[in-house]
Each structure stands twice: as structure tokens, then as C-alpha cells.
Amino acid sequence: MNTSSPSLGPGAAGGGEEGAENTYDILPRHKFKQRVAKAIIAEVLDEMLKGEAYHPEQSSRLAREVSDEIKHRLKGLDLPRYKFAVQVVIGQQHGQGVRMAGRCLWDADTDNSAQEVYVNESLFCVAAAFAVYLY
């Protein structure tokens, strides 16, 4: 009884073409650029919040819409294997101070974040976007 298996040639095990090279990219070809993301966030905030007045019952919907639009435009940068998380806070403008803090465990070589603040006479908005590269 023979228990050895026949030797398989290149490409036979995976069913792919012979001689095809593996393309395991460890690092991104194009990194997330904070400067570009900040410009996108500022543009979205200006477009969506210009002339808006603060309404407590509508602020959560508006924050969700702003967050979705920022995420949509960041995905348009076509950065493969990057995942985006966007956080938006909208509050009533009374001249008060607001502090936001976040902590992440990430790779400083590939991951990054960008944030922008928008203020008008009625409301303030703080938007932060986080880009994480999936290995």
C-alpha cells in the first residue's frame, strides 16, 4: 500500500495559472494622507452645515448624515484595504468649550486620523475620521 501522494506542479494546488506570482502586499501602495482628509472633512462640514440652525431633535440625524457623507468621500479616495471610522458631534453654540479624546491601538506607519471643527452662530461640529489599514 502506497501512502505517498504524487508531487503537484506549480499552480496545481491552488487551481490558478502556472507561474502566477502571489501578490501579498504587506504595506499600502498609497497611504492615507491627513492633509487630503482634513480638506474633505472641511468641505463636507461647510456644504452641509452652512446656514443650519441647531435643533436638538434633528442634531442626531444631521450628525449621522454628515458622518455618512465624510465616510463616502473618504472611500472615494480609493485606498484599498483601508477601513474608515468617522465620529461627528454636533452641539448648540453657547461659547462653551468642548474636549474630545480618543485612544487607538494602531500602526503608526500606516494608520492615521484627521479632524476638523465647524462653528456658526447657532451650532458647533467636531468631526474626526480614523483610517486603519488591514494587513
PDB file of C-alpha atoms in Angstrom:
ATOM      1  CA  MET A   1       0.000   0.000   0.000  1.00  0.00           C
ATOM      2  CA  ASN A   2       1.495   3.296  -1.127  1.00  0.00           C
ATOM      3  CA  THR A   3       0.739   6.262   1.187  1.00  0.00           C
ATOM      4  CA  SER A   4       2.772   8.875  -0.653  1.00  0.00           C
ATOM      5  CA  SER A   5       0.970  11.417  -2.788  1.00  0.00           C
ATOM      6  CA  PRO A   6       2.122  12.479  -6.226  1.00  0.00           C
ATOM      7  CA  SER A   7       4.019  15.749  -6.467  1.00  0.00           C
ATOM      8  CA  LEU A   8       1.938  18.670  -7.684  1.00  0.00           C
ATOM      9  CA  GLY A   9       3.379  21.156 -10.124  1.00  0.00           C
ATOM     10  CA  PRO A  10       3.275  24.954  -9.753  1.00  0.00           C
ATOM     11  CA  GLY A  11      -0.248  26.316  -9.682  1.00  0.00           C
ATOM     12  CA  ALA A  12      -1.851  22.875  -9.387  1.00  0.00           C
ATOM     13  CA  ALA A  13      -2.764  23.115  -5.706  1.00  0.00           C
ATOM     14  CA  GLY A  14      -4.495  26.489  -5.983  1.00  0.00           C
ATOM     15  CA  GLY A  15      -6.107  25.847  -9.330  1.00  0.00           C
ATOM     16  CA  GLY A  16      -4.515  29.025 -10.716  1.00  0.00           C
ATOM     17  CA  GLU A  17      -2.417  29.562 -13.791  1.00  0.00           C
ATOM     18  CA  GLU A  18       1.062  28.095 -13.899  1.00  0.00           C
ATOM     19  CA  GLY A  19       3.784  30.553 -12.977  1.00  0.00           C
ATOM     20  CA  ALA A  20       1.377  33.073 -11.427  1.00  0.00           C
ATOM     21  CA  GLU A  21       3.023  35.119  -8.677  1.00  0.00           C
ATOM     22  CA  ASN A  22       1.460  35.662  -5.277  1.00  0.00           C
ATOM     23  CA  THR A  23       0.656  39.311  -4.646  1.00  0.00           C
ATOM     24  CA  TYR A  24       0.673  39.622  -0.894  1.00  0.00           C
ATOM     25  CA  ASP A  25       1.117  43.334  -0.297  1.00  0.00           C
ATOM     26  CA  ILE A  26       2.094  43.923   3.308  1.00  0.00           C
ATOM     27  CA  LEU A  27       2.214  47.722   3.123  1.00  0.00           C
ATOM     28  CA  PRO A  28      -0.203  50.028   1.310  1.00  0.00           C
ATOM     29  CA  ARG A  29       0.825  51.354  -2.076  1.00  0.00           C
ATOM     30  CA  HIS A  30      -0.774  54.712  -1.216  1.00  0.00           C
ATOM     31  CA  LYS A  31      -1.069  55.852   2.374  1.00  0.00           C
ATOM     32  CA  PHE A  32      -3.901  57.818   3.949  1.00  0.00           C
ATOM     33  CA  LYS A  33      -2.947  61.490   3.746  1.00  0.00           C
ATOM     34  CA  GLN A  34      -4.116  63.576   6.685  1.00  0.00           C
ATOM     35  CA  ARG A  35      -3.959  66.819   4.669  1.00  0.00           C
ATOM     36  CA  VAL A  36      -6.320  65.457   1.999  1.00  0.00           C
ATOM     37  CA  ALA A  37      -8.725  64.043   4.588  1.00  0.00           C
ATOM     38  CA  LYS A  38      -8.841  67.341   6.504  1.00  0.00           C
ATOM     39  CA  ALA A  39      -9.763  69.150   3.277  1.00  0.00           C
ATOM     40  CA  ILE A  40     -12.549  66.628   2.583  1.00  0.00           C
ATOM     41  CA  ILE A  41     -13.928  66.936   6.109  1.00  0.00           C
ATOM     42  CA  ALA A  42     -13.833  70.757   5.992  1.00  0.00           C
ATOM     43  CA  GLU A  43     -15.602  70.748   2.615  1.00  0.00           C
ATOM     44  CA  VAL A  44     -18.371  68.424   3.834  1.00  0.00           C
ATOM     45  CA  LEU A  45     -18.887  70.421   7.031  1.00  0.00           C
ATOM     46  CA  ASP A  46     -19.099  73.685   5.094  1.00  0.00           C
ATOM     47  CA  GLU A  47     -21.501  72.266   2.484  1.00  0.00           C
ATOM     48  CA  MET A  48     -23.828  70.530   4.922  1.00  0.00           C
ATOM     49  CA  LEU A  49     -23.815  72.929   7.874  1.00  0.00           C
ATOM     50  CA  LYS A  50     -23.700  76.366   6.244  1.00  0.00           C
ATOM     51  CA  GLY A  51     -26.837  78.220   7.282  1.00  0.00           C
ATOM     52  CA  GLU A  52     -28.011  75.388   9.570  1.00  0.00           C
ATOM     53  CA  ALA A  53     -29.513  76.279  12.938  1.00  0.00           C
ATOM     54  CA  TYR A  54     -29.210  73.988  15.935  1.00  0.00           C
ATOM     55  CA  HIS A  55     -32.324  71.896  16.628  1.00  0.00           C
ATOM     56  CA  PRO A  56     -31.922  69.294  19.404  1.00  0.00           C
ATOM     57  CA  GLU A  57     -34.405  66.881  17.841  1.00  0.00           C
ATOM     58  CA  GLN A  58     -32.642  66.981  14.453  1.00  0.00           C
ATOM     59  CA  SER A  59     -28.996  67.057  15.544  1.00  0.00           C
ATOM     60  CA  SER A  60     -28.564  63.267  15.744  1.00  0.00           C
ATOM     61  CA  ARG A  61     -29.942  62.804  12.215  1.00  0.00           C
ATOM     62  CA  LEU A  62     -27.741  65.615  10.920  1.00  0.00           C
ATOM     63  CA  ALA A  63     -24.654  64.176  12.645  1.00  0.00           C
ATOM     64  CA  ARG A  64     -25.360  60.775  11.070  1.00  0.00           C
ATOM     65  CA  GLU A  65     -25.769  62.330   7.602  1.00  0.00           C
ATOM     66  CA  VAL A  66     -22.554  64.345   7.938  1.00  0.00           C
ATOM     67  CA  SER A  67     -20.697  61.245   9.153  1.00  0.00           C
ATOM     68  CA  ASP A  68     -22.006  59.139   6.266  1.00  0.00           C
ATOM     69  CA  GLU A  69     -21.017  61.780   3.700  1.00  0.00           C
ATOM     70  CA  ILE A  70     -17.488  62.116   5.092  1.00  0.00           C
ATOM     71  CA  LYS A  71     -17.064  58.332   5.060  1.00  0.00           C
ATOM     72  CA  HIS A  72     -18.427  58.117   1.499  1.00  0.00           C
ATOM     73  CA  ARG A  73     -15.957  60.728   0.237  1.00  0.00           C
ATOM     74  CA  LEU A  74     -13.035  59.127   2.063  1.00  0.00           C
ATOM     75  CA  LYS A  75     -13.879  55.812   0.405  1.00  0.00           C
ATOM     76  CA  GLY A  76     -13.746  57.697  -2.905  1.00  0.00           C
ATOM     77  CA  LEU A  77     -10.009  58.179  -2.354  1.00  0.00           C
ATOM     78  CA  ASP A  78      -9.684  54.529  -3.439  1.00  0.00           C
ATOM     79  CA  LEU A  79      -7.275  53.355  -0.762  1.00  0.00           C
ATOM     80  CA  PRO A  80      -7.534  49.543  -0.870  1.00  0.00           C
ATOM     81  CA  ARG A  81      -7.652  47.707   2.467  1.00  0.00           C
ATOM     82  CA  TYR A  82      -8.208  50.900   4.467  1.00  0.00           C
ATOM     83  CA  LYS A  83     -11.232  50.966   6.752  1.00  0.00           C
ATOM     84  CA  PHE A  84     -12.665  54.260   7.938  1.00  0.00           C
ATOM     85  CA  ALA A  85     -14.419  55.219  11.146  1.00  0.00           C
ATOM     86  CA  VAL A  86     -15.980  58.674  11.396  1.00  0.00           C
ATOM     87  CA  GLN A  87     -17.213  60.374  14.552  1.00  0.00           C
ATOM     88  CA  VAL A  88     -19.285  63.565  14.434  1.00  0.00           C
ATOM     89  CA  VAL A  89     -20.506  65.624  17.383  1.00  0.00           C
ATOM     90  CA  ILE A  90     -22.971  68.490  16.893  1.00  0.00           C
ATOM     91  CA  GLY A  91     -23.945  70.795  19.731  1.00  0.00           C
ATOM     92  CA  GLN A  92     -25.562  74.136  20.411  1.00  0.00           C
ATOM     93  CA  GLN A  93     -23.229  77.123  20.250  1.00  0.00           C
ATOM     94  CA  HIS A  94     -23.110  78.961  23.574  1.00  0.00           C
ATOM     95  CA  GLY A  95     -19.409  79.805  23.585  1.00  0.00           C
ATOM     96  CA  GLN A  96     -18.641  76.793  25.763  1.00  0.00           C
ATOM     97  CA  GLY A  97     -15.552  74.642  25.414  1.00  0.00           C
ATOM     98  CA  VAL A  98     -15.683  71.063  24.206  1.00  0.00           C
ATOM     99  CA  ARG A  99     -12.927  68.491  24.523  1.00  0.00           C
ATOM    100  CA  MET A 100     -12.770  65.221  22.632  1.00  0.00           C
ATOM    101  CA  ALA A 101     -10.263  62.479  23.272  1.00  0.00           C
ATOM    102  CA  GLY A 102      -9.675  59.137  21.651  1.00  0.00           C
ATOM    103  CA  ARG A 103      -7.259  56.281  22.015  1.00  0.00           C
ATOM    104  CA  CYS A 104      -6.433  53.711  19.419  1.00  0.00           C
ATOM    105  CA  LEU A 105      -4.101  50.794  19.072  1.00  0.00           C
ATOM    106  CA  TRP A 106      -2.740  51.077  15.569  1.00  0.00           C
ATOM    107  CA  ASP A 107       0.291  51.007  13.327  1.00  0.00           C
ATOM    108  CA  ALA A 108       1.844  54.477  13.191  1.00  0.00           C
ATOM    109  CA  ASP A 109       3.356  53.682   9.773  1.00  0.00           C
ATOM    110  CA  THR A 110       0.037  53.096   8.002  1.00  0.00           C
ATOM    111  CA  ASP A 111      -2.860  54.335  10.154  1.00  0.00           C
ATOM    112  CA  ASN A 112      -3.799  57.953  10.768  1.00  0.00           C
ATOM    113  CA  SER A 113      -6.595  60.338  11.638  1.00  0.00           C
ATOM    114  CA  ALA A 114      -7.868  63.768  10.669  1.00  0.00           C
ATOM    115  CA  GLN A 115     -10.248  66.139  12.392  1.00  0.00           C
ATOM    116  CA  GLU A 116     -11.901  69.464  11.719  1.00  0.00           C
ATOM    117  CA  VAL A 117     -14.139  71.874  13.629  1.00  0.00           C
ATOM    118  CA  TYR A 118     -17.004  73.903  12.176  1.00  0.00           C
ATOM    119  CA  VAL A 119     -18.708  76.736  14.050  1.00  0.00           C
ATOM    120  CA  ASN A 120     -21.535  79.069  13.075  1.00  0.00           C
ATOM    121  CA  GLU A 121     -23.722  81.373  15.187  1.00  0.00           C
ATOM    122  CA  SER A 122     -26.066  78.531  16.191  1.00  0.00           C
ATOM    123  CA  LEU A 123     -24.058  75.293  16.339  1.00  0.00           C
ATOM    124  CA  PHE A 124     -20.637  73.715  16.530  1.00  0.00           C
ATOM    125  CA  CYS A 125     -19.491  70.477  14.959  1.00  0.00           C
ATOM    126  CA  VAL A 126     -16.397  68.388  15.603  1.00  0.00           C
ATOM    127  CA  ALA A 127     -15.681  65.665  13.041  1.00  0.00           C
ATOM    128  CA  ALA A 128     -12.916  63.077  13.319  1.00  0.00           C
ATOM    129  CA  ALA A 129     -12.027  60.411  10.764  1.00  0.00           C
ATOM    130  CA  PHE A 130      -9.822  57.409  11.501  1.00  0.00           C
ATOM    131  CA  ALA A 131      -8.146  55.359   8.763  1.00  0.00           C
ATOM    132  CA  VAL A 132      -6.900  51.874   9.650  1.00  0.00           C
ATOM    133  CA  TYR A 133      -5.024  49.665   7.191  1.00  0.00           C
ATOM    134  CA  LEU A 134      -5.949  45.988   7.321  1.00  0.00           C
ATOM    135  CA  TYR A 135      -2.988  43.649   6.895  1.00  0.00           C
TER     136      TYR A 135
END
